[in-house]
Coordinates of C-alpha atoms and ligand atoms in Angstrom, one line a residue:
X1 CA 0.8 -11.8 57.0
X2 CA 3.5 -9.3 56.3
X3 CA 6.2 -8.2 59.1
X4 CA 5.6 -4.7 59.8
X5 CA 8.4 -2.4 59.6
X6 CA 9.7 -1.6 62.9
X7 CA 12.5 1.2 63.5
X8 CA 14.6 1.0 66.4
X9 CA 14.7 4.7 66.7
X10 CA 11.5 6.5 69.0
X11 CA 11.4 9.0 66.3
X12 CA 7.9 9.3 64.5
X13 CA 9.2 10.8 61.2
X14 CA 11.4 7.1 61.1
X15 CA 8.1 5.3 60.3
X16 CA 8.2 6.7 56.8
X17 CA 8.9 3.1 55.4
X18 CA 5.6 1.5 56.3
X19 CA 3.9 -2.0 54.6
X20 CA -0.1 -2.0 55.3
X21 CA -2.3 1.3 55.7
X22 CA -5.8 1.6 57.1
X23 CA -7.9 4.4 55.2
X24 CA -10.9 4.6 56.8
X25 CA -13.7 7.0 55.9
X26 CA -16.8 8.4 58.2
X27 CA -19.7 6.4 59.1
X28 CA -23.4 6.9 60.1
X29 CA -23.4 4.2 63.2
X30 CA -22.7 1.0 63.6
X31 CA -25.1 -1.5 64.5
X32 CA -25.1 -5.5 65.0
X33 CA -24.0 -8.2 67.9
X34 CA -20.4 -9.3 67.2
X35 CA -17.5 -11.4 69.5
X36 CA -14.1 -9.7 69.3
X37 CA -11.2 -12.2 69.5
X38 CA -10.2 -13.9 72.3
X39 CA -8.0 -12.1 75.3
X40 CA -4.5 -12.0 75.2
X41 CA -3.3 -11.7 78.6
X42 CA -5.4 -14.7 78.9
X43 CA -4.2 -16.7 76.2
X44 CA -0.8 -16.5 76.8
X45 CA -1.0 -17.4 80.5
X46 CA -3.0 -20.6 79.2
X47 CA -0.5 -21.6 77.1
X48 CA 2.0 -21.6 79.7
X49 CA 0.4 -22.9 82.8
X50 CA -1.0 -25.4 80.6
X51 CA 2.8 -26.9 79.9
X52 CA 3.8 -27.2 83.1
X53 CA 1.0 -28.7 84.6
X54 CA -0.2 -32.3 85.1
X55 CA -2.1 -33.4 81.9
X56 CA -4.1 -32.1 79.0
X57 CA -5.3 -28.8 79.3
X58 CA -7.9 -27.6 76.8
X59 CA -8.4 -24.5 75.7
X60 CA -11.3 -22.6 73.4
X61 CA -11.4 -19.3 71.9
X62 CA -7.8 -18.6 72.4
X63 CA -6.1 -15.3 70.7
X64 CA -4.8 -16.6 67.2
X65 CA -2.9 -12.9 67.4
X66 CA 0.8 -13.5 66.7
X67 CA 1.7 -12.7 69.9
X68 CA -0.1 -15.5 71.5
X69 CA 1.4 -17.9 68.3
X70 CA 5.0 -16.8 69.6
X71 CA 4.3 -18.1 73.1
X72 CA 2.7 -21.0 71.5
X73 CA 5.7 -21.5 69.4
X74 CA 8.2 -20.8 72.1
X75 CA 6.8 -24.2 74.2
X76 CA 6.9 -26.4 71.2
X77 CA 10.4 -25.9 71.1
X78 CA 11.1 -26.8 74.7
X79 CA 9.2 -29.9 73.7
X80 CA 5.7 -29.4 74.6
X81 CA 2.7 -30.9 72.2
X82 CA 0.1 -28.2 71.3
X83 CA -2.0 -28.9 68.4
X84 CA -5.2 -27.3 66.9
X85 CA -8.0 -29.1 67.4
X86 CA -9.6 -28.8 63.5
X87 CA -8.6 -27.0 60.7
X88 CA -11.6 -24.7 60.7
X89 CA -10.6 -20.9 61.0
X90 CA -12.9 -20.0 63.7
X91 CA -12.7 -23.0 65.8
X92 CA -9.6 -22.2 67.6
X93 CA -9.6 -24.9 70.4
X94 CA -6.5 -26.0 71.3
X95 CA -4.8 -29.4 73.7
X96 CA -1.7 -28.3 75.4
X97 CA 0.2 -31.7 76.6
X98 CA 1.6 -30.9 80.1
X99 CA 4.7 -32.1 81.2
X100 CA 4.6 -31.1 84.4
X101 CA 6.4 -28.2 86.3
X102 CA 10.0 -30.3 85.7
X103 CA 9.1 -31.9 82.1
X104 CA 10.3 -28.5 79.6
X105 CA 13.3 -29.6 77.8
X106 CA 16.0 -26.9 76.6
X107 CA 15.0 -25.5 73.4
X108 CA 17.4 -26.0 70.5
X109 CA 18.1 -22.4 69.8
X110 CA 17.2 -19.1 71.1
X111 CA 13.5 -18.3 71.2
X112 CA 11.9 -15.6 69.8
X113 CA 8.3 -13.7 71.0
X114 CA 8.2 -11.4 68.4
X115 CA 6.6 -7.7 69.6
X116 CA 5.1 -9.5 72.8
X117 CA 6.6 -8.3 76.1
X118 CA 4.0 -10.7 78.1
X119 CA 5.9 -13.4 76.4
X120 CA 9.1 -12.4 77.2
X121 CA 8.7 -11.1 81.0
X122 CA 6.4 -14.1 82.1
X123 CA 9.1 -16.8 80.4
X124 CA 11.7 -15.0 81.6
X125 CA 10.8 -15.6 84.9
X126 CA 9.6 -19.4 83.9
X127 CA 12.8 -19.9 82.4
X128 CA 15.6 -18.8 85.0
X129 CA 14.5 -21.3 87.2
X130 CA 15.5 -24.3 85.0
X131 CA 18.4 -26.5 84.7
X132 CA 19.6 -25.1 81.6
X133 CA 20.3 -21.7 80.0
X134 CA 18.4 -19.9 77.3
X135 CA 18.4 -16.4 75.2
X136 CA 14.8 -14.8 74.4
X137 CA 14.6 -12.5 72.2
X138 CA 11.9 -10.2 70.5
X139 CA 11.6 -7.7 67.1
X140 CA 13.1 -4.5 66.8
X141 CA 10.4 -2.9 68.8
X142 CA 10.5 -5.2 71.8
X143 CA 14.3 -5.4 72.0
X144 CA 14.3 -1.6 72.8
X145 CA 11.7 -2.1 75.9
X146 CA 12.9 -2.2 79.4
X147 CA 13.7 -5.5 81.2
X148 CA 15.4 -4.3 84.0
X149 CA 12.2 -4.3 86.0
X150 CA 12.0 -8.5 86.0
X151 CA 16.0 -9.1 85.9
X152 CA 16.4 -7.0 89.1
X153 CA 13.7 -9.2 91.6
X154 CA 14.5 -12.5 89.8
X155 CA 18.8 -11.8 90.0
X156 CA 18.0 -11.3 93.6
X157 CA 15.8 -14.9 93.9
X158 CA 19.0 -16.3 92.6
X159 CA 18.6 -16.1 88.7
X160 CA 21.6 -15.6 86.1
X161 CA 20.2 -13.0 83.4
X162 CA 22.5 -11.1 81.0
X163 CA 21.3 -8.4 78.8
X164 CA 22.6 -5.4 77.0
X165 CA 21.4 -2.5 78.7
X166 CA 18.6 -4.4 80.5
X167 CA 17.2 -5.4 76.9
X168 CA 16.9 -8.8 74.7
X169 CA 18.3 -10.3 73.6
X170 CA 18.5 -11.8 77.8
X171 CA 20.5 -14.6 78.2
X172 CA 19.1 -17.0 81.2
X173 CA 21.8 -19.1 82.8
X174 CA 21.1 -23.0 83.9
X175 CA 20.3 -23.2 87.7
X176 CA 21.2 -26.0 89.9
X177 CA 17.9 -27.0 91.1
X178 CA 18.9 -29.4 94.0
X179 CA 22.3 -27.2 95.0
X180 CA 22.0 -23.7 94.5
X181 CA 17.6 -23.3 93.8
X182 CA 16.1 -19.9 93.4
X183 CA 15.0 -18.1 96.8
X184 CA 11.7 -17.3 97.5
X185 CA 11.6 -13.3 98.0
X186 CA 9.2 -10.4 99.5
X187 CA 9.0 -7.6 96.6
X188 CA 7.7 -4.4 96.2
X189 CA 7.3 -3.6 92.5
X190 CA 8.4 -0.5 92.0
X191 CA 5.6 0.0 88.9
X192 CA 2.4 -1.1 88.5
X193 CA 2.6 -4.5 86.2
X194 CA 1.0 -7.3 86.0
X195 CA 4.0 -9.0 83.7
X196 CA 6.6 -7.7 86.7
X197 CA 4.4 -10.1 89.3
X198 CA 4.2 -12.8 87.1
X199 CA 7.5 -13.2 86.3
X200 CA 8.4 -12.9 90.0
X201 CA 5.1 -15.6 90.7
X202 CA 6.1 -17.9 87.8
X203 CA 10.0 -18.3 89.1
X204 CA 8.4 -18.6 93.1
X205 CA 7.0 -21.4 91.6
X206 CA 10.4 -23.5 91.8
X207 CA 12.3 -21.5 94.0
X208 CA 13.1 -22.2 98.0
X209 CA 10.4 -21.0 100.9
X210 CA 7.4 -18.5 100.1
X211 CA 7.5 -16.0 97.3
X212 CA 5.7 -12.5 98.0
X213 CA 4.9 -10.0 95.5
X214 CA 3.6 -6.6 97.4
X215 CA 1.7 -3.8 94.7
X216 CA 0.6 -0.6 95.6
X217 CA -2.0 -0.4 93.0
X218 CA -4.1 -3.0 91.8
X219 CA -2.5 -4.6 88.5
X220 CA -4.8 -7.6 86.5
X221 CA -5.1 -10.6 88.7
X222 CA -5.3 -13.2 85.5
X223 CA -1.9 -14.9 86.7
X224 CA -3.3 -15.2 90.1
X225 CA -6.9 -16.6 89.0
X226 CA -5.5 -18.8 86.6
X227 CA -2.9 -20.4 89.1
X228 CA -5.7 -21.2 91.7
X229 CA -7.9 -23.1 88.3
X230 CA -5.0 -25.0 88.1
X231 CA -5.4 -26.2 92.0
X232 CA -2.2 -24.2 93.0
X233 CA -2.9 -22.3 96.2
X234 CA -2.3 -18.6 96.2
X235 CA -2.6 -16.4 99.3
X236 CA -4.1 -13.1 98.9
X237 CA -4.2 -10.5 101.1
X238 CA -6.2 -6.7 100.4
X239 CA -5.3 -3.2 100.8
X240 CA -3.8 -2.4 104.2
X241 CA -0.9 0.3 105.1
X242 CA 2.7 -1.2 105.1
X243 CA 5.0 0.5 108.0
X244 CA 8.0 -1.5 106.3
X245 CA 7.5 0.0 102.4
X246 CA 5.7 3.5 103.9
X247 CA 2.6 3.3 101.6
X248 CA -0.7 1.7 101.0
X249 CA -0.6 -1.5 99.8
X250 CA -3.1 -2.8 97.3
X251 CA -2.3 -6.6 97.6
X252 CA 0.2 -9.0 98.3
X253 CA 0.3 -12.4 96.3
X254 CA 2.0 -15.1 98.1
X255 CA 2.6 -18.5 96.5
X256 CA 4.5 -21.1 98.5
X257 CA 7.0 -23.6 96.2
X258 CA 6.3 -27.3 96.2
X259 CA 2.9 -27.6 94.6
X260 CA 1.6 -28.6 91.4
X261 CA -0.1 -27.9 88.7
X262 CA -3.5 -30.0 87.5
X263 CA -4.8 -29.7 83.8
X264 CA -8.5 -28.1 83.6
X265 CA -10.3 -26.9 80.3
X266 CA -10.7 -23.3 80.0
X267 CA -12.6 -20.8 78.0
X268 CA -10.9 -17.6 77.0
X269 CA -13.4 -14.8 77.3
X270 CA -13.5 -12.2 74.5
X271 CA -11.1 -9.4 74.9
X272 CA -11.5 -6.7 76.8
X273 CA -8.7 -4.1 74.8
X274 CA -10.2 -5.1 72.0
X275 CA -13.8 -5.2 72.5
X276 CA -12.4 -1.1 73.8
X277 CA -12.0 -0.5 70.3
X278 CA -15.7 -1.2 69.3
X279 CA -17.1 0.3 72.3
X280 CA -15.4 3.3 71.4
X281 CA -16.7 3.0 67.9
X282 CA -20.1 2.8 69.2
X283 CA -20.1 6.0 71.6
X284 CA -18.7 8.5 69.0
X285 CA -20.0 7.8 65.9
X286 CA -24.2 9.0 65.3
X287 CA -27.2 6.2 66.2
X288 CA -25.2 3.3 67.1
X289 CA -26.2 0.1 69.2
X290 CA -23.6 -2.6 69.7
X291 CA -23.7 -5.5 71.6
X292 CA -20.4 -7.0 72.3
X293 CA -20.7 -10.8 73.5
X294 CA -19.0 -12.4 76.4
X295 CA -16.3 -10.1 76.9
X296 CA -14.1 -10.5 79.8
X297 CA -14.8 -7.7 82.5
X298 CA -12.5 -8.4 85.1
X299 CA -12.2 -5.8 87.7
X300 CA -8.5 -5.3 87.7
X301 CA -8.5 -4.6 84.0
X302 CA -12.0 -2.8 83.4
X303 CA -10.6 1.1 84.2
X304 CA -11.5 1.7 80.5
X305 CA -15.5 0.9 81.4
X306 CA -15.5 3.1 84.3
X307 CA -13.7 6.0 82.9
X308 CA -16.0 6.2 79.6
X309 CA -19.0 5.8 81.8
X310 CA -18.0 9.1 83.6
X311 CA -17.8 10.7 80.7
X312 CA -21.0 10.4 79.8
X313 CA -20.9 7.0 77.9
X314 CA -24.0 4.5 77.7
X315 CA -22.7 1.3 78.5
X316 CA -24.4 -1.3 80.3
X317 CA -23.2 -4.7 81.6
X318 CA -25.8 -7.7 80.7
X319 CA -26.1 -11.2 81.4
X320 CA -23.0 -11.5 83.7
X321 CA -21.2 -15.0 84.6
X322 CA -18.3 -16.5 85.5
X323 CA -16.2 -18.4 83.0
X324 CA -13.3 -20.7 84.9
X325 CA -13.0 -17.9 87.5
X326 CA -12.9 -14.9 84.9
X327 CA -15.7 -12.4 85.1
X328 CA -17.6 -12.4 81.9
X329 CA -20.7 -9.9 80.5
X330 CA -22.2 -8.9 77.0
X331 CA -21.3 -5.6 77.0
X332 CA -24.6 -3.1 75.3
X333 CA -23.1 0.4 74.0
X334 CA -24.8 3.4 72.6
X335 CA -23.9 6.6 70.5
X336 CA -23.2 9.2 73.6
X337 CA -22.2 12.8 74.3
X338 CA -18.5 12.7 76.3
X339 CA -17.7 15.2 78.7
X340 CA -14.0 15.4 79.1
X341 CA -12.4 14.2 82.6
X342 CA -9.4 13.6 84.9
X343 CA -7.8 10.0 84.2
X344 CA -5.4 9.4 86.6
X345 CA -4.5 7.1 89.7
X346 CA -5.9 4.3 89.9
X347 CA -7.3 4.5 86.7
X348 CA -4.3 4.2 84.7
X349 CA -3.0 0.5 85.7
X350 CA -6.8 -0.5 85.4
X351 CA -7.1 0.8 81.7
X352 CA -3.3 0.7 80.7
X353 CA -3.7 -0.9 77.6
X354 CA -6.8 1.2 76.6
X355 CA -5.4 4.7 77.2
X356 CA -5.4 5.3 73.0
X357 CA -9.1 4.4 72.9
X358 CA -9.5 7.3 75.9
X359 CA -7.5 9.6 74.2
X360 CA -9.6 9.3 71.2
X361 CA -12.7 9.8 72.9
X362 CA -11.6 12.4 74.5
X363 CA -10.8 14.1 71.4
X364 CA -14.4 13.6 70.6
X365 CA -15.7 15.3 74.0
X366 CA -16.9 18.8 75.0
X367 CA -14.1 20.2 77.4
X368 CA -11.1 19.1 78.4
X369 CA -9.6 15.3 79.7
X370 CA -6.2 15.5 81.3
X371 CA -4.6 12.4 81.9
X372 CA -1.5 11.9 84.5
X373 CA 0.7 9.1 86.1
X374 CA 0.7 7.5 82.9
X375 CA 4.4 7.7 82.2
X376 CA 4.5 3.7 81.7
X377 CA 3.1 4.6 77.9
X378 CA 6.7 5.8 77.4
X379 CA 7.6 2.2 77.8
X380 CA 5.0 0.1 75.5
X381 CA 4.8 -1.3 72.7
X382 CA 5.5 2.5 70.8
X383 CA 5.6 5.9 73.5
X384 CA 2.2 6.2 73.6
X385 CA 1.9 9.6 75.0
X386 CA 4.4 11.3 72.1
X387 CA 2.0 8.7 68.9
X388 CA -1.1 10.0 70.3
X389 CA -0.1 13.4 70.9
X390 CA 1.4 13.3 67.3
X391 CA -1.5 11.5 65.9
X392 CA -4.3 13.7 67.2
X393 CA -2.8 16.8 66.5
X394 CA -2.8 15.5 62.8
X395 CA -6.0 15.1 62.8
X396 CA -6.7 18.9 64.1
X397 CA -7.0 18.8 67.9
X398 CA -5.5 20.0 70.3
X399 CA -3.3 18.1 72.0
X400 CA 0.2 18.1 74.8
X401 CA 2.5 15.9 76.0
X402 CA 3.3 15.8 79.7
X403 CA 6.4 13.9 81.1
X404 CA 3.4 11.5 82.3
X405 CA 0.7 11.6 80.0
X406 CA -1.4 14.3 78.1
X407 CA -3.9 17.1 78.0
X408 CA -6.7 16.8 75.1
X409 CA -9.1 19.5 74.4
X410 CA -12.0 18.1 72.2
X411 CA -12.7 19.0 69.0
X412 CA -13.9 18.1 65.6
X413 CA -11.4 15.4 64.4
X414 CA -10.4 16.4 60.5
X415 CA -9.4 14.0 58.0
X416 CA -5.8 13.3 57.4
X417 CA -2.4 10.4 57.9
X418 CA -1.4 9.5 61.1
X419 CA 1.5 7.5 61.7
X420 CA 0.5 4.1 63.8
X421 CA 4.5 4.1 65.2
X422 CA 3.5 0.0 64.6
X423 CA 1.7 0.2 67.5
X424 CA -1.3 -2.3 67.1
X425 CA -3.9 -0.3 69.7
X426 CA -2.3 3.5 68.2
X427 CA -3.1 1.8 64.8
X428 CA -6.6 0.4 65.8
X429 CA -7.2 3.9 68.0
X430 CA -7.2 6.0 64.9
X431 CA -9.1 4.1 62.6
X432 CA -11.9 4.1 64.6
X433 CA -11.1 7.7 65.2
X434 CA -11.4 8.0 61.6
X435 CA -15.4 6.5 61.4
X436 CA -15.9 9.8 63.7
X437 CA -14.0 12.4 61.6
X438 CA -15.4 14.8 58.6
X439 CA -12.9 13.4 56.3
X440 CA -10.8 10.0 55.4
X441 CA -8.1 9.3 57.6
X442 CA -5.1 6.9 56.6
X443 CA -3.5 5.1 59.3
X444 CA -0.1 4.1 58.5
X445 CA 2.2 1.3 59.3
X446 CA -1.0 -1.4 60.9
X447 CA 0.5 -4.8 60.0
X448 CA 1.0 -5.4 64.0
X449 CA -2.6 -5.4 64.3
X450 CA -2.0 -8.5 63.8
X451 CA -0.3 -9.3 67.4
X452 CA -3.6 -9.0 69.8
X453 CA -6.4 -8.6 66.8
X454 CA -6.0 -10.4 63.5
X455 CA -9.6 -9.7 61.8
X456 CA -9.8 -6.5 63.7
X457 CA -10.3 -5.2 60.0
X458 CA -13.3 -7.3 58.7
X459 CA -14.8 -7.3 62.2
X460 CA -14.6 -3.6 61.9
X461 CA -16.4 -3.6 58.7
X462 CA -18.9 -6.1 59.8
X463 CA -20.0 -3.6 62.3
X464 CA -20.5 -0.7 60.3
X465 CA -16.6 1.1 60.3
X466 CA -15.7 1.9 56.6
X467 CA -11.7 0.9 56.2
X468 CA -9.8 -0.1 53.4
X469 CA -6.7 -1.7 54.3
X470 CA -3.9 -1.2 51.2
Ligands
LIG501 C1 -0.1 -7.6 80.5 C2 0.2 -6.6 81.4 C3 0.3 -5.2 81.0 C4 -0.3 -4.9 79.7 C5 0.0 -5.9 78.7 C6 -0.5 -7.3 79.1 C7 -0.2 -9.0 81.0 O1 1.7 -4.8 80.9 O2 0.0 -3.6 79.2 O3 -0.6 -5.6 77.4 O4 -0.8 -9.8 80.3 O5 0.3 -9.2 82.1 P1 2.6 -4.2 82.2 O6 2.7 -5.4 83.1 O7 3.8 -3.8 81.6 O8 1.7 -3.1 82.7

């Protein structure tokens, strides 16, 4: 697959130089059962605990996306075995060796993630707390995003992290594990993130004493989940009021140091942010029925259900299980009539990574959706709020940027180009904005599909969604 091109500037008109468009055209519905690809935030965190626990860990339907394949690639360098269990492209079950929590060895050169910032935060914190140093790095696109936000909690557990500007590259210096070990620390993140606490959890793991990690909304709980699957104990304690940090507190994680890890197999459920894409599919576009199979619906991470339910969607939740401690349901959508709504709050850490599939349904709504406290889309993989503000407004709605998110009037999407800002979910947003508009609509710049979806396109056409990819 080709590298997408990826400008250091935020500047939309930059994205002129582009490699693979979408052109997608309208469609009457989309019908059928189909399994997105497995979920990310999942996959990756399998990967990793599966190194440094005891043992062989194995894992099906993990994300072949080449974010997860970064990770992946980052742990056979420090010397971990992780091989494919057949050559057949849709049987992605993999064996990760363990070495333990002590048995990484230093890789031989830096280590790159590529465009995936849960790479880099989570082995950030991994990685400070070993016995020799390390530089991650990412793409042009990651190596602009912030990394103050893990350097700051894991300097003060005791880590050695040098960066330019708070960016990667970040150079991680050797610890002295049985002199001078990390510290076990109570922190309040100061944003909602789930790659923040795990970076801060994953370094706890080795330091000295208890490590706490205090949120004051609810971020997804995958790191904690998968922790206890691997028989680490993990203390967790609900919603109360905090004197000492003056707000409500959603939870605090507390993991103690001194445990270990124990290899188990796990199933990676289908993927919620992508499945989002279909669902949204489904509601705007005339006399569709899709069923989506076992699709993970964790509650920390299922905002986007909730939110499209009060705006009128159909969605219904069937045959509901548990896979390995994950939440799992077939997920049943039909075409619908949105009302537009208030996202906001809570909302927006539950559906972070599924605000563009929002936005687009909004722009398919009667009325207005105004959606606030969002400002960590400045910070993603592209600003968010300015490429769907840009991008809707090209394709004839109206549309304004806030300092934390957006107001969206609905409309009648028109055809036209929209620049993706190589943003897989602003690339995969518009094409399926496009199945619901009265003309084509070209999506520019969607090679970083790739990172969280790679047969988005094919699915997409499976189901029903006309697009050309050129
Ligand atoms: C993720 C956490 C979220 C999300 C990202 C995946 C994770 O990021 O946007 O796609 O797997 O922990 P933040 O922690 O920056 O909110």
């Amino acid at each position: 697959m080709l590298k997408g091109f990826r400008p250091a500037s935020d500047n939309v008109a930059a994205y002129e130089i582009c490699t693979m468009k979408f052109l997608v055209s309208p469609c009457s519905g989309i019908q059928g059962r189909i399994k997105v690809a497995g979920d990310k935030s999942i996959s990756h965190r399998a990967v990793i605990f599966g190194a440094i626990a005891n043992g062989v860990t194995r894992v099906s339907g993990i994300l072949e996306g080449d974010d997860v394949l970064a990770t992946i690639q980052a742990f056979r360098a420090m010397g971990i075995n992780i091989t494919r269990a057949s050559n057949q492209p849709d049987d992605n079950n993999y064996e990760i060796q363990g070495n333990g929590l002590h048995g990484l060895s230093q890789p031989a050169s830096s280590l790159d993630l590529g465009n995936s910032g849960t790479a880099l935060r989570l082995l950030t914190g991994l990685l400070c707390a070993q016995p020799w140093p390390t530089t991650l790095m990412g793409d042009d696109s990651l190596n602009q995003r912030p990394m103050g936000r893990i350097i700051d909690p894991l300097m003060r557990m005791g880590a050695h992290i040098e960066s330019a500007d708070g960016k990667p590259p970040l150079n991680i210096t050797a610890v002295e594990p049985r002199t001078n070990p990390l510290r076990g620390i109570e922190y309040a993140t100061p944003m909602a993130s789930a790659q923040v606490k795990s970076a801060i959890l994953l370094a706890g793991l080795y330091a000295k004493g208890r490590t706490s990690v205090i949120e004051t909304a609810t971020t997804r709980d995958h790191t904690e989940r998968m922790l206890e699957g691997f028989g680490y104990s993990v203390l967790k304690i609900g919603q109360k009021t905090s004197r000492k940090i003056g707000q409500k507190i959603e939870h605090v994680v507390t993991i103690q140091s001194g445990g270990e890890l124990f290899a188990r197999e796990i199933e990676v459920p289908a993927d919620l942010s992508s499945a989002a894409f279909f669902i949204l599919a489904a509601l705007i576009t005339p006399k569709s029925k899709l069923v989506l199979q076992r699709v993970g619906v964790n509650p920390s991470r299922a905002g986007v259900l909730d939110v499209l339910q009060r705006m009128g969607g159909q969605i219904e939740l069937q045959n509901q299980s548990d896979v390995g401690g994950e939440p799992v349901a077939d997920i049943v959508v039909r075409s619908s009539k949105l009302q537009g709504c208030d996202v906001r709050g809570n909302d927006i850490a539950l559906a972070i990574d599924e605000i563009p599939v929002i936005a687009v349904a909004a722009a398919c709504a009667v009325g207005v959706t105004r959606i606030s406290d969002a400002a960590e889309l400045r910070v993603k993989e592209s600003d968010r709020i300015h490429c769907l503000v840009t991008g809707l407004k090209a394709l004839g709605i109206n549309a304004k940027e806030n300092s934390d998110g957006m107001v969206i009037e609905g409309g009648k999407l028109t055809g036209g180009q929209v620049q993706s800002c190589g943003d897989h979910r602003i690339a995969m947003a518009f094409s399926i904005a496009g199945a619901a508009a009265l003309d084509q609509v070209e999506v520019l710049d969607c090679n970083n599909v790739a990172t969280s979806f790679p047969n988005f396109y094919p699915l997409a056409n499976q189901a029903g969604v006309n697009i050309v990819a050129h």
